[in-house]
mmCIF file with all atom_site columns, C-alpha atoms in Angstrom:
data_model
loop_
_atom_site.group_PDB
_atom_site.id
_atom_site.type_symbol
_atom_site.label_atom_id
_atom_site.label_alt_id
_atom_site.label_comp_id
_atom_site.label_asym_id
_atom_site.label_entity_id
_atom_site.label_seq_id
_atom_site.pdbx_PDB_ins_code
_atom_site.Cartn_x
_atom_site.Cartn_y
_atom_site.Cartn_z
_atom_site.occupancy
_atom_site.B_iso_or_equiv
_atom_site.pdbx_formal_charge
_atom_site.auth_seq_id
_atom_site.auth_comp_id
_atom_site.auth_asym_id
_atom_site.auth_atom_id
_atom_site.pdbx_PDB_model_num
ATOM 1   C CA . UNK A 1 1   ? 97.674  -155.069 -141.215 1.00 0.00 ? 1211 UNK A CA 1
ATOM 2   C CA . UNK A 1 2   ? 96.947  -152.170 -139.403 1.00 0.00 ? 1212 UNK A CA 1
ATOM 3   C CA . UNK A 1 3   ? 101.381 -151.466 -139.610 1.00 0.00 ? 1213 UNK A CA 1
ATOM 4   C CA . UNK A 1 4   ? 100.886 -150.783 -143.127 1.00 0.00 ? 1214 UNK A CA 1
ATOM 5   C CA . UNK A 1 5   ? 97.953  -148.571 -141.838 1.00 0.00 ? 1215 UNK A CA 1
ATOM 6   C CA . UNK A 1 6   ? 100.424 -146.871 -139.706 1.00 0.00 ? 1216 UNK A CA 1
ATOM 7   C CA . UNK A 1 7   ? 102.747 -146.337 -142.323 1.00 0.00 ? 1217 UNK A CA 1
ATOM 8   C CA . UNK A 1 8   ? 100.699 -144.559 -144.745 1.00 0.00 ? 1218 UNK A CA 1
ATOM 9   C CA . UNK A 1 9   ? 98.877  -142.106 -142.594 1.00 0.00 ? 1219 UNK A CA 1
ATOM 10  C CA . UNK A 1 10  ? 102.610 -140.970 -141.848 1.00 0.00 ? 1220 UNK A CA 1
ATOM 11  C CA . UNK A 1 11  ? 103.072 -140.939 -144.650 1.00 0.00 ? 1221 UNK A CA 1
ATOM 12  C CA . UNK A 1 12  ? 100.354 -138.650 -145.544 1.00 0.00 ? 1222 UNK A CA 1
ATOM 13  C CA . UNK A 1 13  ? 101.420 -136.393 -142.520 1.00 0.00 ? 1223 UNK A CA 1
ATOM 14  C CA . UNK A 1 14  ? 104.356 -136.356 -143.861 1.00 0.00 ? 1224 UNK A CA 1
ATOM 15  C CA . UNK A 1 15  ? 103.319 -134.872 -147.248 1.00 0.00 ? 1225 UNK A CA 1
ATOM 16  C CA . UNK A 1 16  ? 101.095 -132.099 -145.456 1.00 0.00 ? 1226 UNK A CA 1
ATOM 17  C CA . UNK A 1 17  ? 104.044 -131.193 -142.883 1.00 0.00 ? 1227 UNK A CA 1
ATOM 18  C CA . UNK A 1 18  ? 106.863 -131.277 -144.969 1.00 0.00 ? 1228 UNK A CA 1
ATOM 19  C CA . UNK A 1 19  ? 103.999 -128.716 -147.428 1.00 0.00 ? 1229 UNK A CA 1
ATOM 20  C CA . UNK A 1 20  ? 102.976 -126.582 -144.339 1.00 0.00 ? 1230 UNK A CA 1
ATOM 21  C CA . UNK A 1 21  ? 107.298 -126.526 -143.763 1.00 0.00 ? 1231 UNK A CA 1
ATOM 22  C CA . UNK A 1 22  ? 108.131 -125.401 -147.520 1.00 0.00 ? 1232 UNK A CA 1
ATOM 23  C CA . UNK A 1 23  ? 105.390 -122.753 -148.138 1.00 0.00 ? 1233 UNK A CA 1
ATOM 24  C CA . UNK A 1 24  ? 107.135 -120.471 -144.850 1.00 0.00 ? 1234 UNK A CA 1
ATOM 25  C CA . UNK A 1 25  ? 108.687 -117.242 -146.497 1.00 0.00 ? 1235 UNK A CA 1
ATOM 26  C CA . UNK A 1 26  ? 112.983 -117.517 -146.021 1.00 0.00 ? 1236 UNK A CA 1
ATOM 27  C CA . UNK A 1 27  ? 113.029 -114.695 -144.305 1.00 0.00 ? 1237 UNK A CA 1
ATOM 28  C CA . UNK A 1 28  ? 110.496 -115.637 -141.811 1.00 0.00 ? 1238 UNK A CA 1
ATOM 29  C CA . UNK A 1 29  ? 112.632 -118.463 -141.954 1.00 0.00 ? 1239 UNK A CA 1
ATOM 30  C CA . UNK A 1 30  ? 115.485 -116.496 -140.132 1.00 0.00 ? 1240 UNK A CA 1
ATOM 31  C CA . UNK A 1 31  ? 113.480 -114.641 -138.147 1.00 0.00 ? 1241 UNK A CA 1
ATOM 32  C CA . UNK A 1 32  ? 111.837 -118.440 -136.118 1.00 0.00 ? 1242 UNK A CA 1
ATOM 33  C CA . UNK A 1 33  ? 115.316 -119.420 -136.072 1.00 0.00 ? 1243 UNK A CA 1
ATOM 34  C CA . UNK A 1 34  ? 116.701 -116.539 -133.931 1.00 0.00 ? 1244 UNK A CA 1
ATOM 35  C CA . UNK A 1 35  ? 113.682 -117.017 -132.131 1.00 0.00 ? 1245 UNK A CA 1
ATOM 36  C CA . UNK A 1 36  ? 113.893 -120.641 -131.478 1.00 0.00 ? 1246 UNK A CA 1
ATOM 37  C CA . UNK A 1 37  ? 117.662 -119.486 -130.140 1.00 0.00 ? 1247 UNK A CA 1
ATOM 38  C CA . UNK A 1 38  ? 116.460 -117.683 -128.134 1.00 0.00 ? 1248 UNK A CA 1
ATOM 39  C CA . UNK A 1 39  ? 114.326 -119.677 -126.088 1.00 0.00 ? 1249 UNK A CA 1
ATOM 40  C CA . UNK A 1 40  ? 116.227 -122.357 -125.762 1.00 0.00 ? 1250 UNK A CA 1
ATOM 41  C CA . UNK A 1 41  ? 118.860 -120.705 -124.107 1.00 0.00 ? 1251 UNK A CA 1
ATOM 42  C CA . UNK A 1 42  ? 116.518 -119.254 -121.833 1.00 0.00 ? 1252 UNK A CA 1
ATOM 43  C CA . UNK A 1 43  ? 114.453 -122.439 -120.900 1.00 0.00 ? 1253 UNK A CA 1
ATOM 44  C CA . UNK A 1 44  ? 116.610 -125.422 -121.685 1.00 0.00 ? 1254 UNK A CA 1
ATOM 45  C CA . UNK A 1 45  ? 118.912 -126.434 -118.211 1.00 0.00 ? 1255 UNK A CA 1
ATOM 46  C CA . UNK A 1 46  ? 122.377 -127.889 -119.087 1.00 0.00 ? 1256 UNK A CA 1
ATOM 47  C CA . UNK A 1 47  ? 125.400 -128.154 -117.728 1.00 0.00 ? 1257 UNK A CA 1
ATOM 48  C CA . UNK A 1 48  ? 129.018 -126.578 -118.575 1.00 0.00 ? 1258 UNK A CA 1
ATOM 49  C CA . UNK A 1 49  ? 130.236 -130.908 -119.354 1.00 0.00 ? 1259 UNK A CA 1
ATOM 50  C CA . UNK A 1 50  ? 127.445 -131.824 -120.967 1.00 0.00 ? 1260 UNK A CA 1
ATOM 51  C CA . UNK A 1 51  ? 127.963 -133.098 -124.908 1.00 0.00 ? 1261 UNK A CA 1
ATOM 52  C CA . UNK A 1 52  ? 125.091 -131.868 -127.307 1.00 0.00 ? 1262 UNK A CA 1
ATOM 53  C CA . UNK A 1 53  ? 124.309 -132.908 -130.462 1.00 0.00 ? 1263 UNK A CA 1
ATOM 54  C CA . UNK A 1 54  ? 123.051 -130.364 -133.376 1.00 0.00 ? 1264 UNK A CA 1
ATOM 55  C CA . UNK A 1 55  ? 122.705 -131.413 -136.432 1.00 0.00 ? 1265 UNK A CA 1
ATOM 56  C CA . UNK A 1 56  ? 123.562 -129.568 -140.409 1.00 0.00 ? 1266 UNK A CA 1
ATOM 57  C CA . UNK A 1 57  ? 119.796 -128.178 -141.617 1.00 0.00 ? 1267 UNK A CA 1
ATOM 58  C CA . UNK A 1 58  ? 119.217 -129.684 -144.590 1.00 0.00 ? 1268 UNK A CA 1
ATOM 59  C CA . UNK A 1 59  ? 116.672 -128.450 -147.385 1.00 0.00 ? 1269 UNK A CA 1
ATOM 60  C CA . UNK A 1 60  ? 114.005 -126.469 -145.382 1.00 0.00 ? 1270 UNK A CA 1
ATOM 61  C CA . UNK A 1 61  ? 114.675 -127.431 -141.422 1.00 0.00 ? 1271 UNK A CA 1
ATOM 62  C CA . UNK A 1 62  ? 114.718 -124.875 -138.957 1.00 0.00 ? 1272 UNK A CA 1
ATOM 63  C CA . UNK A 1 63  ? 118.216 -123.737 -139.037 1.00 0.00 ? 1273 UNK A CA 1
ATOM 64  C CA . UNK A 1 64  ? 119.513 -124.184 -135.790 1.00 0.00 ? 1274 UNK A CA 1
ATOM 65  C CA . UNK A 1 65  ? 123.611 -123.172 -136.132 1.00 0.00 ? 1275 UNK A CA 1
ATOM 66  C CA . UNK A 1 66  ? 122.500 -119.995 -134.226 1.00 0.00 ? 1276 UNK A CA 1
ATOM 67  C CA . UNK A 1 67  ? 122.375 -122.293 -131.588 1.00 0.00 ? 1277 UNK A CA 1
ATOM 68  C CA . UNK A 1 68  ? 125.240 -124.107 -132.603 1.00 0.00 ? 1278 UNK A CA 1
ATOM 69  C CA . UNK A 1 69  ? 127.723 -121.087 -132.568 1.00 0.00 ? 1279 UNK A CA 1
ATOM 70  C CA . UNK A 1 70  ? 126.554 -119.864 -129.462 1.00 0.00 ? 1280 UNK A CA 1
ATOM 71  C CA . UNK A 1 71  ? 127.140 -123.482 -128.225 1.00 0.00 ? 1281 UNK A CA 1
ATOM 72  C CA . UNK A 1 72  ? 130.737 -123.808 -129.238 1.00 0.00 ? 1282 UNK A CA 1
ATOM 73  C CA . UNK A 1 73  ? 131.996 -119.814 -128.776 1.00 0.00 ? 1283 UNK A CA 1
ATOM 74  C CA . UNK A 1 74  ? 131.003 -120.443 -125.010 1.00 0.00 ? 1284 UNK A CA 1
ATOM 75  C CA . UNK A 1 75  ? 133.426 -123.917 -124.875 1.00 0.00 ? 1285 UNK A CA 1
ATOM 76  C CA . UNK A 1 76  ? 130.261 -127.030 -124.906 1.00 0.00 ? 1286 UNK A CA 1
ATOM 77  C CA . UNK A 1 77  ? 131.187 -129.598 -126.239 1.00 0.00 ? 1287 UNK A CA 1
ATOM 78  C CA . UNK A 1 78  ? 128.742 -129.707 -129.784 1.00 0.00 ? 1288 UNK A CA 1
ATOM 79  C CA . UNK A 1 79  ? 128.616 -132.925 -131.926 1.00 0.00 ? 1289 UNK A CA 1
ATOM 80  C CA . UNK A 1 80  ? 127.031 -133.041 -135.375 1.00 0.00 ? 1290 UNK A CA 1
ATOM 81  C CA . UNK A 1 81  ? 125.115 -136.851 -136.421 1.00 0.00 ? 1291 UNK A CA 1
ATOM 82  C CA . UNK A 1 82  ? 127.065 -138.509 -139.990 1.00 0.00 ? 1292 UNK A CA 1
ATOM 83  C CA . UNK A 1 83  ? 124.986 -140.658 -141.690 1.00 0.00 ? 1293 UNK A CA 1
ATOM 84  C CA . UNK A 1 84  ? 126.933 -144.434 -141.841 1.00 0.00 ? 1294 UNK A CA 1
ATOM 85  C CA . UNK A 1 85  ? 124.464 -146.662 -144.544 1.00 0.00 ? 1295 UNK A CA 1
ATOM 86  C CA . UNK A 1 86  ? 120.800 -146.989 -144.776 1.00 0.00 ? 1296 UNK A CA 1
ATOM 87  C CA . UNK A 1 87  ? 120.476 -149.291 -141.857 1.00 0.00 ? 1297 UNK A CA 1
ATOM 88  C CA . UNK A 1 88  ? 123.289 -148.135 -139.230 1.00 0.00 ? 1298 UNK A CA 1
ATOM 89  C CA . UNK A 1 89  ? 123.136 -145.929 -136.336 1.00 0.00 ? 1299 UNK A CA 1
ATOM 90  C CA . UNK A 1 90  ? 124.337 -142.165 -136.531 1.00 0.00 ? 1300 UNK A CA 1
ATOM 91  C CA . UNK A 1 91  ? 127.966 -141.536 -136.317 1.00 0.00 ? 1301 UNK A CA 1
ATOM 92  C CA . UNK A 1 92  ? 128.083 -138.260 -133.418 1.00 0.00 ? 1302 UNK A CA 1
ATOM 93  C CA . UNK A 1 93  ? 130.967 -136.488 -134.684 1.00 0.00 ? 1303 UNK A CA 1
ATOM 94  C CA . UNK A 1 94  ? 132.502 -133.401 -132.391 1.00 0.00 ? 1304 UNK A CA 1
ATOM 95  C CA . UNK A 1 95  ? 132.644 -130.742 -134.262 1.00 0.00 ? 1305 UNK A CA 1
ATOM 96  C CA . UNK A 1 96  ? 135.806 -128.430 -132.599 1.00 0.00 ? 1306 UNK A CA 1
ATOM 97  C CA . UNK A 1 97  ? 135.942 -124.559 -133.548 1.00 0.00 ? 1307 UNK A CA 1
ATOM 98  C CA . UNK A 1 98  ? 137.240 -123.403 -136.309 1.00 0.00 ? 1308 UNK A CA 1
ATOM 99  C CA . UNK A 1 99  ? 137.386 -127.324 -138.061 1.00 0.00 ? 1309 UNK A CA 1
ATOM 100 C CA . UNK A 1 100 ? 135.805 -127.598 -141.846 1.00 0.00 ? 1310 UNK A CA 1
ATOM 101 C CA . UNK A 1 101 ? 132.835 -129.748 -142.457 1.00 0.00 ? 1311 UNK A CA 1
ATOM 102 C CA . UNK A 1 102 ? 132.921 -131.416 -144.932 1.00 0.00 ? 1312 UNK A CA 1
ATOM 103 C CA . UNK A 1 103 ? 129.573 -133.110 -147.425 1.00 0.00 ? 1313 UNK A CA 1
ATOM 104 C CA . UNK A 1 104 ? 128.583 -135.892 -146.384 1.00 0.00 ? 1314 UNK A CA 1
ATOM 105 C CA . UNK A 1 105 ? 125.723 -136.861 -147.791 1.00 0.00 ? 1315 UNK A CA 1
ATOM 106 C CA . UNK A 1 106 ? 121.744 -135.828 -147.562 1.00 0.00 ? 1316 UNK A CA 1
ATOM 107 C CA . UNK A 1 107 ? 122.694 -131.752 -148.241 1.00 0.00 ? 1317 UNK A CA 1
ATOM 108 C CA . UNK A 1 108 ? 124.751 -131.487 -145.114 1.00 0.00 ? 1318 UNK A CA 1
ATOM 109 C CA . UNK A 1 109 ? 127.781 -131.190 -143.801 1.00 0.00 ? 1319 UNK A CA 1
ATOM 110 C CA . UNK A 1 110 ? 130.409 -133.390 -141.106 1.00 0.00 ? 1320 UNK A CA 1
ATOM 111 C CA . UNK A 1 111 ? 133.125 -133.281 -138.951 1.00 0.00 ? 1321 UNK A CA 1
ATOM 112 C CA . UNK A 1 112 ? 135.898 -135.385 -141.047 1.00 0.00 ? 1322 UNK A CA 1
ATOM 113 C CA . UNK A 1 113 ? 135.636 -139.235 -140.236 1.00 0.00 ? 1323 UNK A CA 1
ATOM 114 C CA . UNK A 1 114 ? 138.997 -138.247 -137.937 1.00 0.00 ? 1324 UNK A CA 1
ATOM 115 C CA . UNK A 1 115 ? 136.498 -136.558 -135.313 1.00 0.00 ? 1325 UNK A CA 1
ATOM 116 C CA . UNK A 1 116 ? 136.601 -137.924 -132.350 1.00 0.00 ? 1326 UNK A CA 1
ATOM 117 C CA . UNK A 1 117 ? 132.786 -138.975 -131.243 1.00 0.00 ? 1327 UNK A CA 1
ATOM 118 C CA . UNK A 1 118 ? 131.570 -138.772 -128.256 1.00 0.00 ? 1328 UNK A CA 1
ATOM 119 C CA . UNK A 1 119 ? 127.837 -139.030 -126.277 1.00 0.00 ? 1329 UNK A CA 1
ATOM 120 C CA . UNK A 1 120 ? 125.559 -136.458 -126.086 1.00 0.00 ? 1330 UNK A CA 1
ATOM 121 C CA . UNK A 1 121 ? 123.620 -135.411 -123.525 1.00 0.00 ? 1331 UNK A CA 1
ATOM 122 C CA . UNK A 1 122 ? 121.148 -133.605 -125.460 1.00 0.00 ? 1332 UNK A CA 1
ATOM 123 C CA . UNK A 1 123 ? 119.964 -134.064 -128.824 1.00 0.00 ? 1333 UNK A CA 1
ATOM 124 C CA . UNK A 1 124 ? 118.809 -130.725 -131.130 1.00 0.00 ? 1334 UNK A CA 1
ATOM 125 C CA . UNK A 1 125 ? 116.521 -132.896 -133.512 1.00 0.00 ? 1335 UNK A CA 1
ATOM 126 C CA . UNK A 1 126 ? 115.094 -131.906 -136.420 1.00 0.00 ? 1336 UNK A CA 1
ATOM 127 C CA . UNK A 1 127 ? 111.388 -133.185 -138.049 1.00 0.00 ? 1337 UNK A CA 1
ATOM 128 C CA . UNK A 1 128 ? 109.147 -132.687 -140.567 1.00 0.00 ? 1338 UNK A CA 1
ATOM 129 C CA . UNK A 1 129 ? 105.915 -132.322 -137.251 1.00 0.00 ? 1339 UNK A CA 1
ATOM 130 C CA . UNK A 1 130 ? 105.393 -133.237 -134.112 1.00 0.00 ? 1340 UNK A CA 1
ATOM 131 C CA . UNK A 1 131 ? 102.163 -133.196 -132.434 1.00 0.00 ? 1341 UNK A CA 1
ATOM 132 C CA . UNK A 1 132 ? 101.189 -132.427 -128.537 1.00 0.00 ? 1342 UNK A CA 1
ATOM 133 C CA . UNK A 1 133 ? 102.426 -135.925 -127.097 1.00 0.00 ? 1343 UNK A CA 1
ATOM 134 C CA . UNK A 1 134 ? 105.624 -135.260 -128.157 1.00 0.00 ? 1344 UNK A CA 1
ATOM 135 C CA . UNK A 1 135 ? 105.674 -138.085 -130.873 1.00 0.00 ? 1345 UNK A CA 1
ATOM 136 C CA . UNK A 1 136 ? 107.932 -136.450 -133.549 1.00 0.00 ? 1346 UNK A CA 1
ATOM 137 C CA . UNK A 1 137 ? 107.485 -137.242 -137.544 1.00 0.00 ? 1347 UNK A CA 1
ATOM 138 C CA . UNK A 1 138 ? 110.209 -137.355 -139.493 1.00 0.00 ? 1348 UNK A CA 1
ATOM 139 C CA . UNK A 1 139 ? 111.949 -138.480 -142.256 1.00 0.00 ? 1349 UNK A CA 1
ATOM 140 C CA . UNK A 1 140 ? 110.814 -141.992 -142.279 1.00 0.00 ? 1350 UNK A CA 1
ATOM 141 C CA . UNK A 1 141 ? 114.388 -143.510 -142.168 1.00 0.00 ? 1351 UNK A CA 1
ATOM 142 C CA . UNK A 1 142 ? 114.546 -143.949 -138.901 1.00 0.00 ? 1352 UNK A CA 1
ATOM 143 C CA . UNK A 1 143 ? 118.434 -142.624 -137.996 1.00 0.00 ? 1353 UNK A CA 1
ATOM 144 C CA . UNK A 1 144 ? 117.742 -141.435 -134.951 1.00 0.00 ? 1354 UNK A CA 1
ATOM 145 C CA . UNK A 1 145 ? 115.605 -144.316 -133.394 1.00 0.00 ? 1355 UNK A CA 1
ATOM 146 C CA . UNK A 1 146 ? 118.238 -146.885 -134.163 1.00 0.00 ? 1356 UNK A CA 1
ATOM 147 C CA . UNK A 1 147 ? 120.647 -144.525 -132.488 1.00 0.00 ? 1357 UNK A CA 1
ATOM 148 C CA . UNK A 1 148 ? 118.756 -143.914 -129.743 1.00 0.00 ? 1358 UNK A CA 1
ATOM 149 C CA . UNK A 1 149 ? 118.175 -147.770 -128.904 1.00 0.00 ? 1359 UNK A CA 1
ATOM 150 C CA . UNK A 1 150 ? 122.235 -148.496 -128.923 1.00 0.00 ? 1360 UNK A CA 1
ATOM 151 C CA . UNK A 1 151 ? 123.793 -145.457 -127.467 1.00 0.00 ? 1361 UNK A CA 1
ATOM 152 C CA . UNK A 1 152 ? 124.370 -146.383 -123.965 1.00 0.00 ? 1362 UNK A CA 1
ATOM 153 C CA . UNK A 1 153 ? 121.676 -143.394 -122.301 1.00 0.00 ? 1363 UNK A CA 1
ATOM 154 C CA . UNK A 1 154 ? 118.968 -141.849 -123.562 1.00 0.00 ? 1364 UNK A CA 1
ATOM 155 C CA . UNK A 1 155 ? 119.613 -138.446 -123.999 1.00 0.00 ? 1365 UNK A CA 1
ATOM 156 C CA . UNK A 1 156 ? 117.237 -135.043 -123.332 1.00 0.00 ? 1366 UNK A CA 1
ATOM 157 C CA . UNK A 1 157 ? 115.962 -135.445 -126.884 1.00 0.00 ? 1367 UNK A CA 1
ATOM 158 C CA . UNK A 1 158 ? 114.493 -131.295 -128.131 1.00 0.00 ? 1368 UNK A CA 1
ATOM 159 C CA . UNK A 1 159 ? 112.560 -131.193 -131.080 1.00 0.00 ? 1369 UNK A CA 1
ATOM 160 C CA . UNK A 1 160 ? 113.506 -128.325 -133.412 1.00 0.00 ? 1370 UNK A CA 1
ATOM 161 C CA . UNK A 1 161 ? 110.310 -126.352 -135.222 1.00 0.00 ? 1371 UNK A CA 1
ATOM 162 C CA . UNK A 1 162 ? 108.528 -124.163 -136.546 1.00 0.00 ? 1372 UNK A CA 1
ATOM 163 C CA . UNK A 1 163 ? 105.071 -123.700 -135.179 1.00 0.00 ? 1373 UNK A CA 1
ATOM 164 C CA . UNK A 1 164 ? 103.199 -124.457 -138.432 1.00 0.00 ? 1374 UNK A CA 1
ATOM 165 C CA . UNK A 1 165 ? 104.845 -127.923 -138.272 1.00 0.00 ? 1375 UNK A CA 1
ATOM 166 C CA . UNK A 1 166 ? 102.593 -129.321 -135.262 1.00 0.00 ? 1376 UNK A CA 1
ATOM 167 C CA . UNK A 1 167 ? 100.510 -131.189 -136.432 1.00 0.00 ? 1377 UNK A CA 1
ATOM 168 C CA . UNK A 1 168 ? 96.791  -132.968 -133.901 1.00 0.00 ? 1378 UNK A CA 1
ATOM 169 C CA . UNK A 1 169 ? 97.957  -136.490 -133.963 1.00 0.00 ? 1379 UNK A CA 1
ATOM 170 C CA . UNK A 1 170 ? 101.448 -138.198 -135.348 1.00 0.00 ? 1380 UNK A CA 1
ATOM 171 C CA . UNK A 1 171 ? 100.574 -142.646 -134.737 1.00 0.00 ? 1381 UNK A CA 1
ATOM 172 C CA . UNK A 1 172 ? 103.716 -143.731 -132.495 1.00 0.00 ? 1382 UNK A CA 1
ATOM 173 C CA . UNK A 1 173 ? 105.166 -146.596 -133.283 1.00 0.00 ? 1383 UNK A CA 1
ATOM 174 C CA . UNK A 1 174 ? 106.782 -148.932 -130.279 1.00 0.00 ? 1384 UNK A CA 1
ATOM 175 C CA . UNK A 1 175 ? 110.213 -147.822 -131.912 1.00 0.00 ? 1385 UNK A CA 1
ATOM 176 C CA . UNK A 1 176 ? 109.474 -144.340 -132.114 1.00 0.00 ? 1386 UNK A CA 1
ATOM 177 C CA . UNK A 1 177 ? 111.334 -142.060 -129.203 1.00 0.00 ? 1387 UNK A CA 1
ATOM 178 C CA . UNK A 1 178 ? 108.745 -139.249 -127.688 1.00 0.00 ? 1388 UNK A CA 1
ATOM 179 C CA . UNK A 1 179 ? 110.256 -135.845 -127.893 1.00 0.00 ? 1389 UNK A CA 1
ATOM 180 C CA . UNK A 1 180 ? 111.679 -134.419 -124.604 1.00 0.00 ? 1390 UNK A CA 1
ATOM 181 C CA . UNK A 1 181 ? 110.864 -130.966 -125.783 1.00 0.00 ? 1391 UNK A CA 1
ATOM 182 C CA . UNK A 1 182 ? 110.148 -128.551 -128.757 1.00 0.00 ? 1392 UNK A CA 1
ATOM 183 C CA . UNK A 1 183 ? 111.272 -125.254 -129.302 1.00 0.00 ? 1393 UNK A CA 1
ATOM 184 C CA . UNK A 1 184 ? 109.743 -123.254 -132.103 1.00 0.00 ? 1394 UNK A CA 1
ATOM 185 C CA . UNK A 1 185 ? 109.323 -119.811 -132.455 1.00 0.00 ? 1395 UNK A CA 1
ATOM 186 C CA . UNK A 1 186 ? 106.846 -119.514 -129.940 1.00 0.00 ? 1396 UNK A CA 1
ATOM 187 C CA . UNK A 1 187 ? 108.848 -120.919 -127.341 1.00 0.00 ? 1397 UNK A CA 1
ATOM 188 C CA . UNK A 1 188 ? 109.036 -123.782 -126.001 1.00 0.00 ? 1398 UNK A CA 1
ATOM 189 C CA . UNK A 1 189 ? 106.826 -126.625 -124.669 1.00 0.00 ? 1399 UNK A CA 1
ATOM 190 C CA . UNK A 1 190 ? 108.417 -129.935 -122.131 1.00 0.00 ? 1400 UNK A CA 1
ATOM 191 C CA . UNK A 1 191 ? 106.384 -133.331 -122.747 1.00 0.00 ? 1401 UNK A CA 1
ATOM 192 C CA . UNK A 1 192 ? 105.850 -136.625 -120.232 1.00 0.00 ? 1402 UNK A CA 1
ATOM 193 C CA . UNK A 1 193 ? 109.294 -136.684 -117.971 1.00 0.00 ? 1403 UNK A CA 1
ATOM 194 C CA . UNK A 1 194 ? 110.242 -132.864 -118.776 1.00 0.00 ? 1404 UNK A CA 1
ATOM 195 C CA . UNK A 1 195 ? 106.974 -130.704 -118.265 1.00 0.00 ? 1405 UNK A CA 1
#
């Protein structure tokens, strides 16, 4: 019964967070994406050999392309997640410069099925909401939770969001893996061990 109450609470929070995100003007979104990229490169430490997982923005998510383009221009290895099936972990495919991306469902683009795979050291995560404890509210499909549970090492988890997506509290279930950091247009915040 408690599990059902948590799911109902999360569903209500998803509606609230999605409405807050959808209400942002397109020019504010573009400015926020530039600001988030600036804060990311100022505040997040990563090595030249680290593999960084990004995402291809869908709907009204914060666009992380400014980060991905700069990473790729500097020679950093970048992977994009691909949904393989409803109960499957994400497939992390390397996106190499000048290689085309293909429609991969859910309105997203991804490298081809022939692209090499890599295990990320750092994951940039889209989200619907986050709270002051680093709890991430996703769409409810569990793709990132499943993926993180099967990786051979735990990567640094960084949520990318608009400041308007912060919620007072998100219930955290045992399978919910908290963020290490979140970056919004207002700056970077670290949680737990990354603080």
